[in-house]
Short mmCIF file of C-alpha atoms in Angstrom, two decimals:
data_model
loop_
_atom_site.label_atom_id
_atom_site.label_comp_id
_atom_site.label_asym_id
_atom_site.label_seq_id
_atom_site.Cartn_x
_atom_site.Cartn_y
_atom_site.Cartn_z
CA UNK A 244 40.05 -83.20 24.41
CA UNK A 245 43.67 -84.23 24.49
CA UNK A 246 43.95 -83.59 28.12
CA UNK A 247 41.01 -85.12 29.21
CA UNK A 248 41.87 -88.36 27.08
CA UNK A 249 45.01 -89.02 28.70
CA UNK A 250 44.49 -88.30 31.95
CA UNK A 251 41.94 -90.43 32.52
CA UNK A 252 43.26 -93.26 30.29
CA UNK A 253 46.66 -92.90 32.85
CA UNK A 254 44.29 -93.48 35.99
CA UNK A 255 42.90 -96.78 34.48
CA UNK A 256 46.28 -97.76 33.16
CA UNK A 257 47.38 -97.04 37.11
CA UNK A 258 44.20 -98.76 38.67
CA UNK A 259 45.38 -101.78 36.35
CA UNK A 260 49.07 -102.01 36.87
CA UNK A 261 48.87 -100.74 40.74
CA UNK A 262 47.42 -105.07 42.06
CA UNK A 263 50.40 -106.38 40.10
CA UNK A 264 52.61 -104.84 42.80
CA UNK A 265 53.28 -106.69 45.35
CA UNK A 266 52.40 -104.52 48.06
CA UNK A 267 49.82 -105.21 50.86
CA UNK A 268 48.72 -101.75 51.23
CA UNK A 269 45.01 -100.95 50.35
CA UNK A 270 45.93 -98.82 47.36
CA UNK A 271 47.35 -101.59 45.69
CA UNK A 272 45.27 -104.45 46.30
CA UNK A 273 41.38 -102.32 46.30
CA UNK A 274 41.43 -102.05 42.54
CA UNK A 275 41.00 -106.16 42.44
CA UNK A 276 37.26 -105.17 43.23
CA UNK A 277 36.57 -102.62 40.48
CA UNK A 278 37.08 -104.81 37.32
CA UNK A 279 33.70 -104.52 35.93
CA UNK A 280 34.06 -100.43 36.13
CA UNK A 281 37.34 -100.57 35.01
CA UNK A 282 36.26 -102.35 32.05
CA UNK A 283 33.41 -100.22 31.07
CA UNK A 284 35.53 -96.66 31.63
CA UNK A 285 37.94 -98.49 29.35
CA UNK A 286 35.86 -99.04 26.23
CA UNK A 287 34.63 -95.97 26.87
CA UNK A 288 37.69 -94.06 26.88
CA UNK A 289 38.91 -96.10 23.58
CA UNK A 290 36.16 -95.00 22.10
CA UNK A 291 36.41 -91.84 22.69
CA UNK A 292 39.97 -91.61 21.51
CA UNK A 293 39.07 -93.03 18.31
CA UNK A 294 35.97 -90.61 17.99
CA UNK A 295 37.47 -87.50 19.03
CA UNK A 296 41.44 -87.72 18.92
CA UNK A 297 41.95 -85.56 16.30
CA UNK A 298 45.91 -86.28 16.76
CA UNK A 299 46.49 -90.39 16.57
CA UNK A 300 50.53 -89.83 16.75
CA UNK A 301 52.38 -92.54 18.22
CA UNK A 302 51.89 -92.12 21.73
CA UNK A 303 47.71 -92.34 20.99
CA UNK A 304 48.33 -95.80 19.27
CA UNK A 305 50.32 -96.93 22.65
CA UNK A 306 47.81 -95.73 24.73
CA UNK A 307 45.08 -97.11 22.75
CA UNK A 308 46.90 -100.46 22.85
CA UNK A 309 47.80 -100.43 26.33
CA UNK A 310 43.80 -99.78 27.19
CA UNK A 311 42.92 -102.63 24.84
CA UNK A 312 45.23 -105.02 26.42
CA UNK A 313 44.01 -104.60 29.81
CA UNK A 314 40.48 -104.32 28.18
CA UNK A 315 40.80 -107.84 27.33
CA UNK A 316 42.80 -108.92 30.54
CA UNK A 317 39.78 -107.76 32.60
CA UNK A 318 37.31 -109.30 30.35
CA UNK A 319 39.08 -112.66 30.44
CA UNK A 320 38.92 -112.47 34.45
CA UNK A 321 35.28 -111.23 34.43
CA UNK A 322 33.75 -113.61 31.60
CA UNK A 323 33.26 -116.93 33.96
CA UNK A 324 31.07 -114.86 36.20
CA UNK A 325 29.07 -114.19 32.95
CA UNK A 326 25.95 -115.92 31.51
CA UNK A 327 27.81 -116.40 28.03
CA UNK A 328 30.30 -118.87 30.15
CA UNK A 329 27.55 -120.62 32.29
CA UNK A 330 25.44 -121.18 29.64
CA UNK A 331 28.40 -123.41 27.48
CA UNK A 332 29.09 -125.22 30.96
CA UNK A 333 25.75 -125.97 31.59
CA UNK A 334 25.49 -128.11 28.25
CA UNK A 335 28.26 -130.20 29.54
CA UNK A 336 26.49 -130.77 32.97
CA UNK A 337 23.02 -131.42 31.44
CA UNK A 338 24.05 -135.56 31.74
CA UNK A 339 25.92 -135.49 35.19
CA UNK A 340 24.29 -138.19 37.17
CA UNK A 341 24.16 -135.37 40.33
CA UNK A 342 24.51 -131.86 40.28
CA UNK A 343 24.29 -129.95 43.53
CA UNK A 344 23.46 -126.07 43.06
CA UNK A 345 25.38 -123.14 45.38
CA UNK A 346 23.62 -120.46 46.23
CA UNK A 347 26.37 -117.61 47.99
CA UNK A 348 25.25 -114.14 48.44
CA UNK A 349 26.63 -111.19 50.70
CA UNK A 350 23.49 -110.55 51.64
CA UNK A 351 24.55 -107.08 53.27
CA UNK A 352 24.07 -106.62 57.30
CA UNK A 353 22.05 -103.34 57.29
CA UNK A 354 19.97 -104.42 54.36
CA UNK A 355 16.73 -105.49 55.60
CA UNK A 356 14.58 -107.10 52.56
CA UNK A 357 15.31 -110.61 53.93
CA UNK A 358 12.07 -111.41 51.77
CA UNK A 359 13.73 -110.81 48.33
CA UNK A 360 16.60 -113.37 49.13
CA UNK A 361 13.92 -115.90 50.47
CA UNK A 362 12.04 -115.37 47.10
CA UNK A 363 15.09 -115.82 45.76
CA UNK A 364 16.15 -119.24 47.52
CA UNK A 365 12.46 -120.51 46.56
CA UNK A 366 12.91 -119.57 42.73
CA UNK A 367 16.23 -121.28 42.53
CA UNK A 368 15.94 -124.07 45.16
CA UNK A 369 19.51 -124.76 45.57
CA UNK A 370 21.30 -127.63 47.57
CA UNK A 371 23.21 -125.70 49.74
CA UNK A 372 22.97 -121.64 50.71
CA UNK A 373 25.92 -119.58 52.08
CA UNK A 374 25.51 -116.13 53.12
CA UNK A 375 27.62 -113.66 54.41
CA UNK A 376 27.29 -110.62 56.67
CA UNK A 377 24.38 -112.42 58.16
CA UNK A 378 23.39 -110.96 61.83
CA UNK A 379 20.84 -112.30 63.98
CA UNK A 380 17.81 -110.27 62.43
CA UNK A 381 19.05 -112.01 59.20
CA UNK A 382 18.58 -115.64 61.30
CA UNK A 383 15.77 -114.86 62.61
CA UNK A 384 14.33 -113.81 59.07
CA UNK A 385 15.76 -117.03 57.63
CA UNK A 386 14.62 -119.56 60.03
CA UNK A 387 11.40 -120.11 57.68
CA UNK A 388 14.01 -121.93 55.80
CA UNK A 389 14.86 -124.95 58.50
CA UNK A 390 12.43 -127.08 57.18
CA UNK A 391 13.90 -127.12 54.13
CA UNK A 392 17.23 -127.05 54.52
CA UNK A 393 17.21 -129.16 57.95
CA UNK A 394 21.57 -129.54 57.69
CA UNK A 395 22.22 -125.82 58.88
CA UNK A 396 25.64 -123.79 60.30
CA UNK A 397 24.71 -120.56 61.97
CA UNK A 398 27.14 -118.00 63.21
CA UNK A 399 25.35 -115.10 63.75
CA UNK A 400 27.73 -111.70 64.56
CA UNK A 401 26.73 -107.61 64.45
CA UNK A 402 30.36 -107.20 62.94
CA UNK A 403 29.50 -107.53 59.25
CA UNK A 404 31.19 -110.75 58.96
CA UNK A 405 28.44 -113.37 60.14
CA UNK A 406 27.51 -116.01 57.80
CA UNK A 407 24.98 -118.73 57.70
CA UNK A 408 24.88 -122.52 56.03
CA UNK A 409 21.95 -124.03 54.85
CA UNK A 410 21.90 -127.61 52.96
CA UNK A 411 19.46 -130.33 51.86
CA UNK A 412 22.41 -132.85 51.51
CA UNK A 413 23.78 -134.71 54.37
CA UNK A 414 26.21 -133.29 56.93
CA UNK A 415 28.94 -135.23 58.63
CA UNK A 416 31.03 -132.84 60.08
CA UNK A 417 30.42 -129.19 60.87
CA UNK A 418 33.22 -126.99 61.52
CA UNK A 419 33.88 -122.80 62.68
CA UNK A 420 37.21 -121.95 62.00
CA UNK A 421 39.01 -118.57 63.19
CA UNK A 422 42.66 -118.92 61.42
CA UNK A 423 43.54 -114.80 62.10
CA UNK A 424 41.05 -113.08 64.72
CA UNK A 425 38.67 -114.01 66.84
CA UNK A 426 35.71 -112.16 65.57
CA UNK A 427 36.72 -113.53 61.96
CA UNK A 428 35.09 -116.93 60.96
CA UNK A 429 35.13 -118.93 58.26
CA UNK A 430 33.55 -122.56 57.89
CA UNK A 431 34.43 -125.80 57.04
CA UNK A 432 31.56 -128.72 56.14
CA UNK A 433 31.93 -132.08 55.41
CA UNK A 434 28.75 -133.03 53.24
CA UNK A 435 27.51 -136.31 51.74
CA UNK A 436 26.16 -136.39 48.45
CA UNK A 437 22.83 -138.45 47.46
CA UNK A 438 25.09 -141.28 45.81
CA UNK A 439 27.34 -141.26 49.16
CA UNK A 440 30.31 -138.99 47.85
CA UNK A 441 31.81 -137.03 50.87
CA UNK A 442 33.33 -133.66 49.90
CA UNK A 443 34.47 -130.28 52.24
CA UNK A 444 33.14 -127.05 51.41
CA UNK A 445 34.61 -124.00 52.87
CA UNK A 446 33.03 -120.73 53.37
CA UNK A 447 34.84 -117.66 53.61
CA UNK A 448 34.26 -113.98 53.93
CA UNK A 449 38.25 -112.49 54.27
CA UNK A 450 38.41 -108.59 55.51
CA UNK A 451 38.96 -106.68 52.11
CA UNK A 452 41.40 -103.96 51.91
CA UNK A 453 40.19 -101.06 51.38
CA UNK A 454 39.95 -97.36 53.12
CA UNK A 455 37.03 -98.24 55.20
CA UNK A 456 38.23 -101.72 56.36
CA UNK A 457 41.57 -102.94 56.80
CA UNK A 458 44.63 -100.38 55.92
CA UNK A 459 46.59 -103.76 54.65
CA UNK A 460 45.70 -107.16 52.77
CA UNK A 461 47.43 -109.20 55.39
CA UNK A 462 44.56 -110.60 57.13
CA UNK A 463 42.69 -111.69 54.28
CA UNK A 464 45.87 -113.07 52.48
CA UNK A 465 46.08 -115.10 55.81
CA UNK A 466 43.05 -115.81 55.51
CA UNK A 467 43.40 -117.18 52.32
CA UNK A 468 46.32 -118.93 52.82
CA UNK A 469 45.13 -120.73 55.67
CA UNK A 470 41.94 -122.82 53.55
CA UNK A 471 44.54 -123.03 50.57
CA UNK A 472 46.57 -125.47 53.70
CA UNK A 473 43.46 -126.81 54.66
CA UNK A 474 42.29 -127.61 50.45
CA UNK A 475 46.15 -129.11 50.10
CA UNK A 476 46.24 -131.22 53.48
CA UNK A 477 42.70 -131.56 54.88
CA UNK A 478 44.31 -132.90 58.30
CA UNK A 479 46.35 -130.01 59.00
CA UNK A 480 45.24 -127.32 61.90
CA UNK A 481 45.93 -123.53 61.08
CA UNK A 482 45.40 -121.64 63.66
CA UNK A 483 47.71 -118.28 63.03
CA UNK A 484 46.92 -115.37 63.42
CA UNK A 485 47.86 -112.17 61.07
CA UNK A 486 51.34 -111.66 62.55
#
């Protein structure tokens, strides 16, 4: 029991400590996207150490601590994506003279139930719809949805990283940006709201670092990097590439 305990509670105290590095290699940065498990394995595992740990020396209680702390860390980063924060927010929004709804989903390129995101769309009616890896056969599927959303941004590519805008409000400006490869878009809108407010919104689907991607976190950190220039100084050009 001992053995198992604390070799898996090591591996999630790794996986949690190995992003604060800063390193661009993929082994560092791909346990950003594995939050939710790590937060599950470690309320498991603390658990389990309080269950069966028949020896709660010192070292347990450190352990135990350590899992808790990073417990709560990942909780506190996962909680605003979580109906128990939307629902306080949405009290506060109930009066807002105009609220414009997102809709973003990754709707994966090889997936092809292009029907379940249109039901989707219909049962939500946003104000604006972003998705990402969006080919052609996922324009094609979603052109029933021109009518509705007559503003529209289409960049359609078989790499994985297509994406697609759809909006009922007002465009003014309508942008396809390519800050660090060619094959690599991201968007930039200028909309206009029903009571004539003009705001940007950007849309962006970086490369993420991982084994079967890229080996490094450079381009999407460029990636990155480049909107955050483009949020701080809406004027400004970026057009760098990764190097």
């Amino acid at each position: 029991m001992e053995t198992v305990y604390y070799t898996i509670s090591i591996l999630l105290l790794l996986f949690n400590i190995l992003p604060f590095i800063p390193h661009q290699h993929w082994l560092f940065r791909v346990f950003d996207f594995t939050r939710i498990q790590q937060l599950v394995l470690q309320l498991l595992i603390i658990l389990f150490g309080i269950v069966f740990m028949k020896n709660q020396n010192t070292l347990f209680w450190v352990v135990q601590s350590s899992l808790f702390i990073f417990a709560g860390f990942n909780t506190f980063l996962l909680i605003p994506f979580t109906p128990v924060y939307r629902s306080g927010r949405d009290i506060n929004l109930k009066n807002h003279p105009e609220i414009i709804s997102i809709l973003s989903v990754n709707v994966h390129q090889f997936n092809r139930e292009f029907q379940r995101l249109i039901d989707l769309i219909h049962e939500e009616k946003p104000d604006i719809i972003l998705t990402m890896e969006s080919n052609k056969d996922w324009e094609d599927a979603l052109s029933v949805l021109d009518s509705e959303y007559p503003n529209n941004h289409k960049v359609a590519l078989e790499n994985t990283y297509g994406m697609h805008f759809y909006s009922k409000l007002k465009t003014t400006r309508k942008q396809t940006n390519y800050f660090v490869a060619d094959d690599l878009p991201s968007l930039e809108i200028d909309l206009e709201t029903r009571s004539k407010i003009i705001f940007t919104i950007f849309g962006v689907h970086p490369p993420p670092p991982s084994p079967t991607e890229e080996e490094t976190s450079k381009e999407r950190d460029s990636e990155l990097l480049s909107i955050a220039k483009k949020v701080q100084k809406p004027d400004a050009v970026e057009l760098e590439g990764p190097g």
